């Protein structure tokens, strides 16, 4: 699935891609790596693309849970469950994502 040109996301920034549901968060790290995760925090309804990227982690803007961008694993509570990650490839300067077939870990009460 085509997302956008890599040049659209500055290093250290992220975008929310909501053309699909649940929406994705696409992260471009300061080191130039690109990761795709489910955008919705597994704790409550917050957008991880609005969080703070530090190295290979993102901190949720609502309660500061930290998720590993490479694995989706939770590195700091209060979230208990990780978020899905999706395979990213860069083709001719464009970001493409292959969606995980795993079930998303959406927070309680959130359905898409
Ligand atoms: S909504 Fe993300 S940690 Fe609470």
mmCIF file of N, CA and C and ligand atoms in Angstrom:
data_model
loop_
_atom_site.group_PDB
_atom_site.id
_atom_site.type_symbol
_atom_site.label_atom_id
_atom_site.label_comp_id
_atom_site.label_asym_id
_atom_site.label_seq_id
_atom_site.Cartn_x
_atom_site.Cartn_y
_atom_site.Cartn_z
ATOM 1 N N UNK A 1 0.849 -1.182 0.000
ATOM 2 C CA UNK A 1 0.000 0.000 0.000
ATOM 3 C C UNK A 1 0.896 1.247 0.000
ATOM 4 N N UNK A 2 0.667 2.112 -0.985
ATOM 5 C CA UNK A 2 1.447 3.347 -1.071
ATOM 6 C C UNK A 2 0.981 4.312 0.026
ATOM 7 N N UNK A 3 1.924 4.952 0.702
ATOM 8 C CA UNK A 3 1.575 5.901 1.769
ATOM 9 C C UNK A 3 1.819 7.338 1.309
ATOM 10 N N UNK A 4 3.087 7.677 1.044
ATOM 11 C CA UNK A 4 3.442 9.030 0.612
ATOM 12 C C UNK A 4 4.931 9.049 0.318
ATOM 13 N N UNK A 5 5.422 10.117 -0.296
ATOM 14 C CA UNK A 5 6.873 10.238 -0.452
ATOM 15 C C UNK A 5 7.557 10.346 0.911
ATOM 16 N N UNK A 6 8.700 9.706 1.044
ATOM 17 C CA UNK A 6 9.448 9.794 2.301
ATOM 18 C C UNK A 6 9.768 11.251 2.633
ATOM 19 N N UNK A 7 9.995 12.055 1.609
ATOM 20 C CA UNK A 7 10.342 13.462 1.820
ATOM 21 C C UNK A 7 9.229 14.240 2.521
ATOM 22 N N UNK A 8 8.023 13.686 2.573
ATOM 23 C CA UNK A 8 6.914 14.371 3.247
ATOM 24 C C UNK A 8 7.015 14.303 4.766
ATOM 25 N N UNK A 9 7.865 13.428 5.283
ATOM 26 C CA UNK A 9 7.993 13.282 6.743
ATOM 27 C C UNK A 9 9.425 13.614 7.126
ATOM 28 N N UNK A 10 9.618 14.708 7.805
ATOM 29 C CA UNK A 10 10.969 15.105 8.218
ATOM 30 C C UNK A 10 11.511 14.115 9.241
ATOM 31 N N UNK A 11 12.827 13.924 9.300
ATOM 32 C CA UNK A 11 13.403 13.055 10.325
ATOM 33 C C UNK A 11 12.974 13.516 11.720
ATOM 34 N N UNK A 12 12.578 12.542 12.554
ATOM 35 C CA UNK A 12 12.101 12.850 13.899
ATOM 36 C C UNK A 12 10.613 13.132 13.961
ATOM 37 N N UNK A 13 9.955 13.080 12.804
ATOM 38 C CA UNK A 13 8.520 13.395 12.761
ATOM 39 C C UNK A 13 7.707 12.151 12.408
ATOM 40 N N UNK A 14 6.382 12.294 12.501
ATOM 41 C CA UNK A 14 5.472 11.196 12.183
ATOM 42 C C UNK A 14 4.223 11.780 11.548
ATOM 43 N N UNK A 15 3.530 10.942 10.795
ATOM 44 C CA UNK A 15 2.224 11.342 10.261
ATOM 45 C C UNK A 15 1.201 10.279 10.626
ATOM 46 N N UNK A 16 -0.034 10.715 10.703
ATOM 47 C CA UNK A 16 -1.158 9.785 10.866
ATOM 48 C C UNK A 16 -1.729 9.542 9.477
ATOM 49 N N UNK A 17 -1.871 8.266 9.110
ATOM 50 C CA UNK A 17 -2.412 7.884 7.808
ATOM 51 C C UNK A 17 -3.773 7.260 8.076
ATOM 52 N N UNK A 18 -4.836 8.031 7.820
ATOM 53 C CA UNK A 18 -6.162 7.560 8.217
ATOM 54 C C UNK A 18 -7.035 7.191 7.015
ATOM 55 N N UNK A 19 -6.393 6.894 5.882
ATOM 56 C CA UNK A 19 -7.153 6.423 4.727
ATOM 57 C C UNK A 19 -7.622 4.980 4.930
ATOM 58 N N UNK A 20 -7.092 4.312 5.935
ATOM 59 C CA UNK A 20 -7.542 2.965 6.280
ATOM 60 C C UNK A 20 -7.907 2.957 7.761
ATOM 61 N N UNK A 21 -8.574 1.889 8.178
ATOM 62 C CA UNK A 21 -8.871 1.799 9.601
ATOM 63 C C UNK A 21 -8.526 0.412 10.126
ATOM 64 N N UNK A 22 -7.947 0.332 11.333
ATOM 65 C CA UNK A 22 -7.549 1.487 12.132
ATOM 66 C C UNK A 22 -6.413 2.249 11.455
ATOM 67 N N UNK A 23 -6.320 3.540 11.724
ATOM 68 C CA UNK A 23 -5.289 4.350 11.078
ATOM 69 C C UNK A 23 -3.875 3.938 11.465
ATOM 70 N N UNK A 24 -2.938 4.299 10.612
ATOM 71 C CA UNK A 24 -1.528 3.997 10.851
ATOM 72 C C UNK A 24 -0.794 5.250 11.320
ATOM 73 N N UNK A 25 0.288 5.025 12.029
ATOM 74 C CA UNK A 25 1.251 6.089 12.316
ATOM 75 C C UNK A 25 2.536 5.703 11.597
ATOM 76 N N UNK A 26 3.048 6.623 10.787
ATOM 77 C CA UNK A 26 4.293 6.381 10.061
ATOM 78 C C UNK A 26 5.360 7.280 10.669
ATOM 79 N N UNK A 27 6.433 6.667 11.151
ATOM 80 C CA UNK A 27 7.495 7.395 11.839
ATOM 81 C C UNK A 27 8.760 7.411 10.990
ATOM 82 N N UNK A 28 9.394 8.559 10.913
ATOM 83 C CA UNK A 28 10.698 8.706 10.266
ATOM 84 C C UNK A 28 11.663 9.139 11.355
ATOM 85 N N UNK A 29 12.562 8.252 11.760
ATOM 86 C CA UNK A 29 13.419 8.565 12.900
ATOM 87 C C UNK A 29 14.564 9.490 12.482
ATOM 88 N N UNK A 30 15.195 10.068 13.496
ATOM 89 C CA UNK A 30 16.361 10.925 13.244
ATOM 90 C C UNK A 30 17.457 10.157 12.518
ATOM 91 N N UNK A 31 17.493 8.849 12.714
ATOM 92 C CA UNK A 31 18.509 8.016 12.061
ATOM 93 C C UNK A 31 18.115 7.637 10.636
ATOM 94 N N UNK A 32 16.951 8.082 10.192
ATOM 95 C CA UNK A 32 16.555 7.820 8.814
ATOM 96 C C UNK A 32 15.770 6.545 8.607
ATOM 97 N N UNK A 33 15.428 5.852 9.712
ATOM 98 C CA UNK A 33 14.623 4.642 9.570
ATOM 99 C C UNK A 33 13.131 5.022 9.533
ATOM 100 N N UNK A 34 12.338 4.144 8.911
ATOM 101 C CA UNK A 34 10.908 4.396 8.788
ATOM 102 C C UNK A 34 10.158 3.199 9.364
ATOM 103 N N UNK A 35 9.169 3.486 10.208
ATOM 104 C CA UNK A 35 8.382 2.437 10.850
ATOM 105 C C UNK A 35 6.897 2.755 10.722
ATOM 106 N N UNK A 36 6.100 1.694 10.658
ATOM 107 C CA UNK A 36 4.639 1.841 10.607
ATOM 108 C C UNK A 36 4.034 1.054 11.761
ATOM 109 N N UNK A 37 3.225 1.724 12.564
ATOM 110 C CA UNK A 37 2.529 1.103 13.687
ATOM 111 C C UNK A 37 1.062 1.495 13.617
ATOM 112 N N UNK A 38 0.225 0.727 14.288
ATOM 113 C CA UNK A 38 -1.144 1.222 14.479
ATOM 114 C C UNK A 38 -1.052 2.553 15.225
ATOM 115 N N UNK A 39 -1.843 3.528 14.789
ATOM 116 C CA UNK A 39 -1.735 4.870 15.359
ATOM 117 C C UNK A 39 -2.378 4.976 16.740
ATOM 118 N N UNK A 40 -3.348 4.118 17.002
ATOM 119 C CA UNK A 40 -4.125 4.248 18.230
ATOM 120 C C UNK A 40 -3.404 3.555 19.384
ATOM 121 N N UNK A 41 -3.130 4.304 20.442
ATOM 122 C CA UNK A 41 -2.510 3.725 21.639
ATOM 123 C C UNK A 41 -3.375 2.579 22.147
ATOM 124 N N UNK A 42 -2.749 1.549 22.699
ATOM 125 C CA UNK A 42 -3.520 0.403 23.201
ATOM 126 C C UNK A 42 -4.146 0.689 24.567
ATOM 127 N N UNK A 43 -3.814 1.822 25.169
ATOM 128 C CA UNK A 43 -4.328 2.153 26.511
ATOM 129 C C UNK A 43 -5.652 2.909 26.427
ATOM 130 N N UNK A 44 -5.666 4.033 25.701
ATOM 131 C CA UNK A 44 -6.884 4.789 25.450
ATOM 132 C C UNK A 44 -6.778 5.391 24.057
ATOM 133 N N UNK A 45 -7.774 6.190 23.710
ATOM 134 C CA UNK A 45 -7.838 6.699 22.339
ATOM 135 C C UNK A 45 -6.928 7.912 22.162
ATOM 136 N N UNK A 46 -5.670 7.645 21.884
ATOM 137 C CA UNK A 46 -4.706 8.714 21.617
ATOM 138 C C UNK A 46 -3.940 8.356 20.355
ATOM 139 N N UNK A 47 -3.506 9.378 19.633
ATOM 140 C CA UNK A 47 -2.769 9.174 18.388
ATOM 141 C C UNK A 47 -1.269 9.145 18.664
ATOM 142 N N UNK A 48 -0.650 8.011 18.376
ATOM 143 C CA UNK A 48 0.796 7.913 18.613
ATOM 144 C C UNK A 48 1.587 8.818 17.672
ATOM 145 N N UNK A 49 1.002 9.141 16.514
ATOM 146 C CA UNK A 49 1.689 10.071 15.605
ATOM 147 C C UNK A 49 1.828 11.450 16.241
ATOM 148 N N UNK A 50 1.008 11.752 17.260
ATOM 149 C CA UNK A 50 1.115 13.016 17.979
ATOM 150 C C UNK A 50 2.095 12.928 19.149
ATOM 151 N N UNK A 51 2.690 11.744 19.332
ATOM 152 C CA UNK A 51 3.597 11.544 20.459
ATOM 153 C C UNK A 51 4.991 12.077 20.172
ATOM 154 N N UNK A 52 5.916 11.772 21.088
ATOM 155 C CA UNK A 52 7.287 12.247 20.980
ATOM 156 C C UNK A 52 8.186 11.083 20.626
ATOM 157 N N UNK A 53 8.947 11.253 19.570
ATOM 158 C CA UNK A 53 9.862 10.205 19.137
ATOM 159 C C UNK A 53 11.215 10.444 19.778
ATOM 160 N N UNK A 54 11.751 9.387 20.377
ATOM 161 C CA UNK A 54 13.068 9.452 20.993
ATOM 162 C C UNK A 54 13.807 8.188 20.583
ATOM 163 N N UNK A 55 14.750 8.321 19.687
ATOM 164 C CA UNK A 55 15.446 7.136 19.187
ATOM 165 C C UNK A 55 14.460 6.229 18.483
ATOM 166 N N UNK A 56 14.363 4.993 18.941
ATOM 167 C CA UNK A 56 13.450 4.026 18.338
ATOM 168 C C UNK A 56 12.219 3.814 19.204
ATOM 169 N N UNK A 57 11.824 4.843 19.965
ATOM 170 C CA UNK A 57 10.620 4.746 20.785
ATOM 171 C C UNK A 57 9.719 5.944 20.527
ATOM 172 N N UNK A 58 8.423 5.720 20.748
ATOM 173 C CA UNK A 58 7.491 6.842 20.744
ATOM 174 C C UNK A 58 6.787 6.863 22.101
ATOM 175 N N UNK A 59 6.625 8.076 22.638
ATOM 176 C CA UNK A 59 5.924 8.256 23.910
ATOM 177 C C UNK A 59 4.527 8.760 23.614
ATOM 178 N N UNK A 60 3.527 8.051 24.125
ATOM 179 C CA UNK A 60 2.136 8.437 23.912
ATOM 180 C C UNK A 60 1.882 9.831 24.495
ATOM 181 N N UNK A 61 1.185 10.700 23.751
ATOM 182 C CA UNK A 61 0.966 12.066 24.242
ATOM 183 C C UNK A 61 -0.004 12.154 25.417
ATOM 184 N N UNK A 62 -0.762 11.073 25.687
ATOM 185 C CA UNK A 62 -1.788 11.181 26.728
ATOM 186 C C UNK A 62 -1.273 10.765 28.107
ATOM 187 N N UNK A 63 -0.671 9.589 28.223
ATOM 188 C CA UNK A 63 -0.206 9.132 29.548
ATOM 189 C C UNK A 63 1.230 8.626 29.535
ATOM 190 N N UNK A 64 1.939 8.927 28.455
ATOM 191 C CA UNK A 64 3.394 8.693 28.416
ATOM 192 C C UNK A 64 3.824 7.231 28.356
ATOM 193 N N UNK A 65 2.938 6.321 27.975
ATOM 194 C CA UNK A 65 3.431 4.982 27.668
ATOM 195 C C UNK A 65 4.422 5.090 26.528
ATOM 196 N N UNK A 66 5.410 4.212 26.548
ATOM 197 C CA UNK A 66 6.406 4.223 25.473
ATOM 198 C C UNK A 66 6.326 2.908 24.698
ATOM 199 N N UNK A 67 6.384 3.031 23.385
ATOM 200 C CA UNK A 67 6.317 1.866 22.509
ATOM 201 C C UNK A 67 7.574 1.812 21.648
ATOM 202 N N UNK A 68 8.085 0.610 21.486
ATOM 203 C CA UNK A 68 9.247 0.388 20.629
ATOM 204 C C UNK A 68 8.795 0.427 19.177
ATOM 205 N N UNK A 69 9.366 1.314 18.383
ATOM 206 C CA UNK A 69 8.942 1.458 16.993
ATOM 207 C C UNK A 69 9.250 0.213 16.169
ATOM 208 N N UNK A 70 10.258 -0.546 16.571
ATOM 209 C CA UNK A 70 10.657 -1.723 15.787
ATOM 210 C C UNK A 70 9.731 -2.904 16.030
ATOM 211 N N UNK A 71 9.222 -3.023 17.262
ATOM 212 C CA UNK A 71 8.457 -4.226 17.620
ATOM 213 C C UNK A 71 7.031 -3.919 18.054
ATOM 214 N N UNK A 72 6.742 -2.677 18.412
ATOM 215 C CA UNK A 72 5.436 -2.319 18.942
ATOM 216 C C UNK A 72 5.271 -2.630 20.413
ATOM 217 N N UNK A 73 6.302 -3.225 21.004
ATOM 218 C CA UNK A 73 6.239 -3.622 22.421
ATOM 219 C C UNK A 73 6.126 -2.399 23.342
ATOM 220 N N UNK A 74 5.444 -2.590 24.474
ATOM 221 C CA UNK A 74 5.346 -1.528 25.482
ATOM 222 C C UNK A 74 6.626 -1.507 26.311
ATOM 223 N N UNK A 75 7.257 -0.347 26.397
ATOM 224 C CA UNK A 75 8.457 -0.215 27.227
ATOM 225 C C UNK A 75 8.187 0.557 28.503
ATOM 226 N N UNK A 76 7.014 1.217 28.589
ATOM 227 C CA UNK A 76 6.675 1.933 29.821
ATOM 228 C C UNK A 76 5.155 1.968 29.953
ATOM 229 N N UNK A 77 4.627 1.693 31.189
ATOM 230 C CA UNK A 77 3.182 1.716 31.409
ATOM 231 C C UNK A 77 2.665 3.153 31.339
ATOM 232 N N UNK A 78 1.327 3.367 31.385
ATOM 233 C CA UNK A 78 0.293 2.422 31.818
ATOM 234 C C UNK A 78 -0.209 1.447 30.751
ATOM 235 N N UNK A 79 0.077 1.625 29.488
ATOM 236 C CA UNK A 79 -0.372 0.631 28.508
ATOM 237 C C UNK A 79 0.223 -0.730 28.864
ATOM 238 N N UNK A 80 -0.561 -1.751 28.647
ATOM 239 C CA UNK A 80 -0.088 -3.111 28.946
ATOM 240 C C UNK A 80 0.174 -3.911 27.686
ATOM 241 N N UNK A 81 -0.524 -3.560 26.609
ATOM 242 C CA UNK A 81 -0.393 -4.328 25.382
ATOM 243 C C UNK A 81 0.340 -3.496 24.328
ATOM 244 N N UNK A 82 1.107 -4.171 23.525
ATOM 245 C CA UNK A 82 1.811 -3.486 22.450
ATOM 246 C C UNK A 82 0.859 -3.085 21.341
ATOM 247 N N UNK A 83 1.394 -2.424 20.335
ATOM 248 C CA UNK A 83 0.604 -2.080 19.154
ATOM 249 C C UNK A 83 1.201 -2.828 17.963
ATOM 250 N N UNK A 84 0.374 -3.087 16.978
ATOM 251 C CA UNK A 84 0.852 -3.812 15.798
ATOM 252 C C UNK A 84 1.883 -2.994 15.033
ATOM 253 N N UNK A 85 2.820 -3.690 14.475
ATOM 254 C CA UNK A 85 3.750 -3.059 13.540
ATOM 255 C C UNK A 85 3.480 -3.622 12.147
ATOM 256 N N UNK A 86 3.873 -2.869 11.147
ATOM 257 C CA UNK A 86 3.630 -3.252 9.761
ATOM 258 C C UNK A 86 4.926 -3.099 8.974
ATOM 259 N N UNK A 87 5.083 -3.948 7.969
ATOM 260 C CA UNK A 87 6.327 -3.941 7.182
ATOM 261 C C UNK A 87 6.383 -2.714 6.277
ATOM 262 N N UNK A 88 7.533 -2.052 6.300
ATOM 263 C CA UNK A 88 7.740 -0.841 5.498
ATOM 264 C C UNK A 88 8.819 -1.099 4.456
ATOM 265 N N UNK A 89 8.574 -0.657 3.247
ATOM 266 C CA UNK A 89 9.627 -0.623 2.228
ATOM 267 C C UNK A 89 9.612 0.766 1.592
ATOM 268 N N UNK A 90 10.797 1.197 1.198
ATOM 269 C CA UNK A 90 10.929 2.474 0.485
ATOM 270 C C UNK A 90 11.248 2.125 -0.966
ATOM 271 N N UNK A 91 10.380 2.524 -1.874
ATOM 272 C CA UNK A 91 10.560 2.225 -3.298
ATOM 273 C C UNK A 91 10.566 3.545 -4.057
ATOM 274 N N UNK A 92 11.705 3.818 -4.695
ATOM 275 C CA UNK A 92 11.846 5.066 -5.463
ATOM 276 C C UNK A 92 11.455 6.292 -4.636
ATOM 277 N N UNK A 93 11.844 6.290 -3.362
ATOM 278 C CA UNK A 93 11.595 7.448 -2.514
ATOM 279 C C UNK A 93 10.201 7.520 -1.929
ATOM 280 N N UNK A 94 9.389 6.502 -2.188
ATOM 281 C CA UNK A 94 8.032 6.471 -1.637
ATOM 282 C C UNK A 94 7.923 5.403 -0.546
ATOM 283 N N UNK A 95 7.103 5.690 0.463
ATOM 284 C CA UNK A 95 6.873 4.741 1.555
ATOM 285 C C UNK A 95 5.722 3.807 1.168
ATOM 286 N N UNK A 96 5.990 2.519 1.291
ATOM 287 C CA UNK A 96 4.953 1.508 1.080
ATOM 288 C C UNK A 96 4.860 0.654 2.344
ATOM 289 N N UNK A 97 3.650 0.229 2.678
ATOM 290 C CA UNK A 97 3.429 -0.574 3.880
ATOM 291 C C UNK A 97 2.644 -1.829 3.517
ATOM 292 N N UNK A 98 3.090 -2.946 4.069
ATOM 293 C CA UNK A 98 2.315 -4.181 3.987
ATOM 294 C C UNK A 98 1.698 -4.407 5.360
ATOM 295 N N UNK A 99 0.389 -4.419 5.412
ATOM 296 C CA UNK A 99 -0.311 -4.507 6.695
ATOM 297 C C UNK A 99 -0.126 -5.868 7.360
ATOM 298 N N UNK A 100 0.048 -5.843 8.664
ATOM 299 C CA UNK A 100 0.045 -7.067 9.458
ATOM 300 C C UNK A 100 -1.335 -7.730 9.376
ATOM 301 N N UNK A 101 -1.343 -9.057 9.436
ATOM 302 C CA UNK A 101 -2.629 -9.759 9.452
ATOM 303 C C UNK A 101 -3.070 -10.051 10.888
ATOM 304 N N UNK A 102 -2.241 -9.673 11.865
ATOM 305 C CA UNK A 102 -2.616 -9.869 13.270
ATOM 306 C C UNK A 102 -3.781 -8.945 13.636
ATOM 307 N N UNK A 103 -4.518 -9.322 14.674
ATOM 308 C CA UNK A 103 -5.601 -8.458 15.159
ATOM 309 C C UNK A 103 -4.996 -7.250 15.858
ATOM 310 N N UNK A 104 -5.585 -6.058 15.667
ATOM 311 C CA UNK A 104 -5.049 -4.875 16.352
ATOM 312 C C UNK A 104 -5.357 -4.914 17.852
ATOM 313 N N UNK A 105 -4.485 -4.283 18.639
ATOM 314 C CA UNK A 105 -4.716 -4.145 20.089
ATOM 315 C C UNK A 105 -5.329 -2.778 20.357
ATOM 316 N N UNK A 106 -6.592 -2.628 19.999
ATOM 317 C CA UNK A 106 -7.245 -1.349 20.209
ATOM 318 C C UNK A 106 -7.658 -1.203 21.669
ATOM 319 N N UNK A 107 -7.711 0.048 22.171
ATOM 320 C CA UNK A 107 -8.098 0.247 23.569
ATOM 321 C C UNK A 107 -9.567 -0.106 23.777
ATOM 322 N N UNK A 108 -9.951 -0.312 25.028
ATOM 323 C CA UNK A 108 -11.341 -0.661 25.325
ATOM 324 C C UNK A 108 -12.304 0.385 24.771
ATOM 325 N N UNK A 109 -13.365 -0.084 24.145
ATOM 326 C CA UNK A 109 -14.411 0.809 23.669
ATOM 327 C C UNK A 109 -14.144 1.407 22.308
ATOM 328 N N UNK A 110 -12.997 1.144 21.718
ATOM 329 C CA UNK A 110 -12.658 1.722 20.415
ATOM 330 C C UNK A 110 -12.838 0.658 19.337
ATOM 331 N N UNK A 111 -13.661 0.967 18.373
ATOM 332 C CA UNK A 111 -13.796 0.081 17.217
ATOM 333 C C UNK A 111 -13.676 0.927 15.959
ATOM 334 N N UNK A 112 -13.131 0.330 14.949
ATOM 335 C CA UNK A 112 -13.007 1.023 13.668
ATOM 336 C C UNK A 112 -13.727 0.218 12.611
HETATM 337 S S1 LIG B 1 -3.632 6.738 25.971
HETATM 338 FE FE1 LIG B 1 -1.589 6.170 25.555
HETATM 339 S S2 LIG B 1 -0.771 5.825 27.529
HETATM 340 FE FE2 LIG B 1 -2.842 6.302 27.900
#
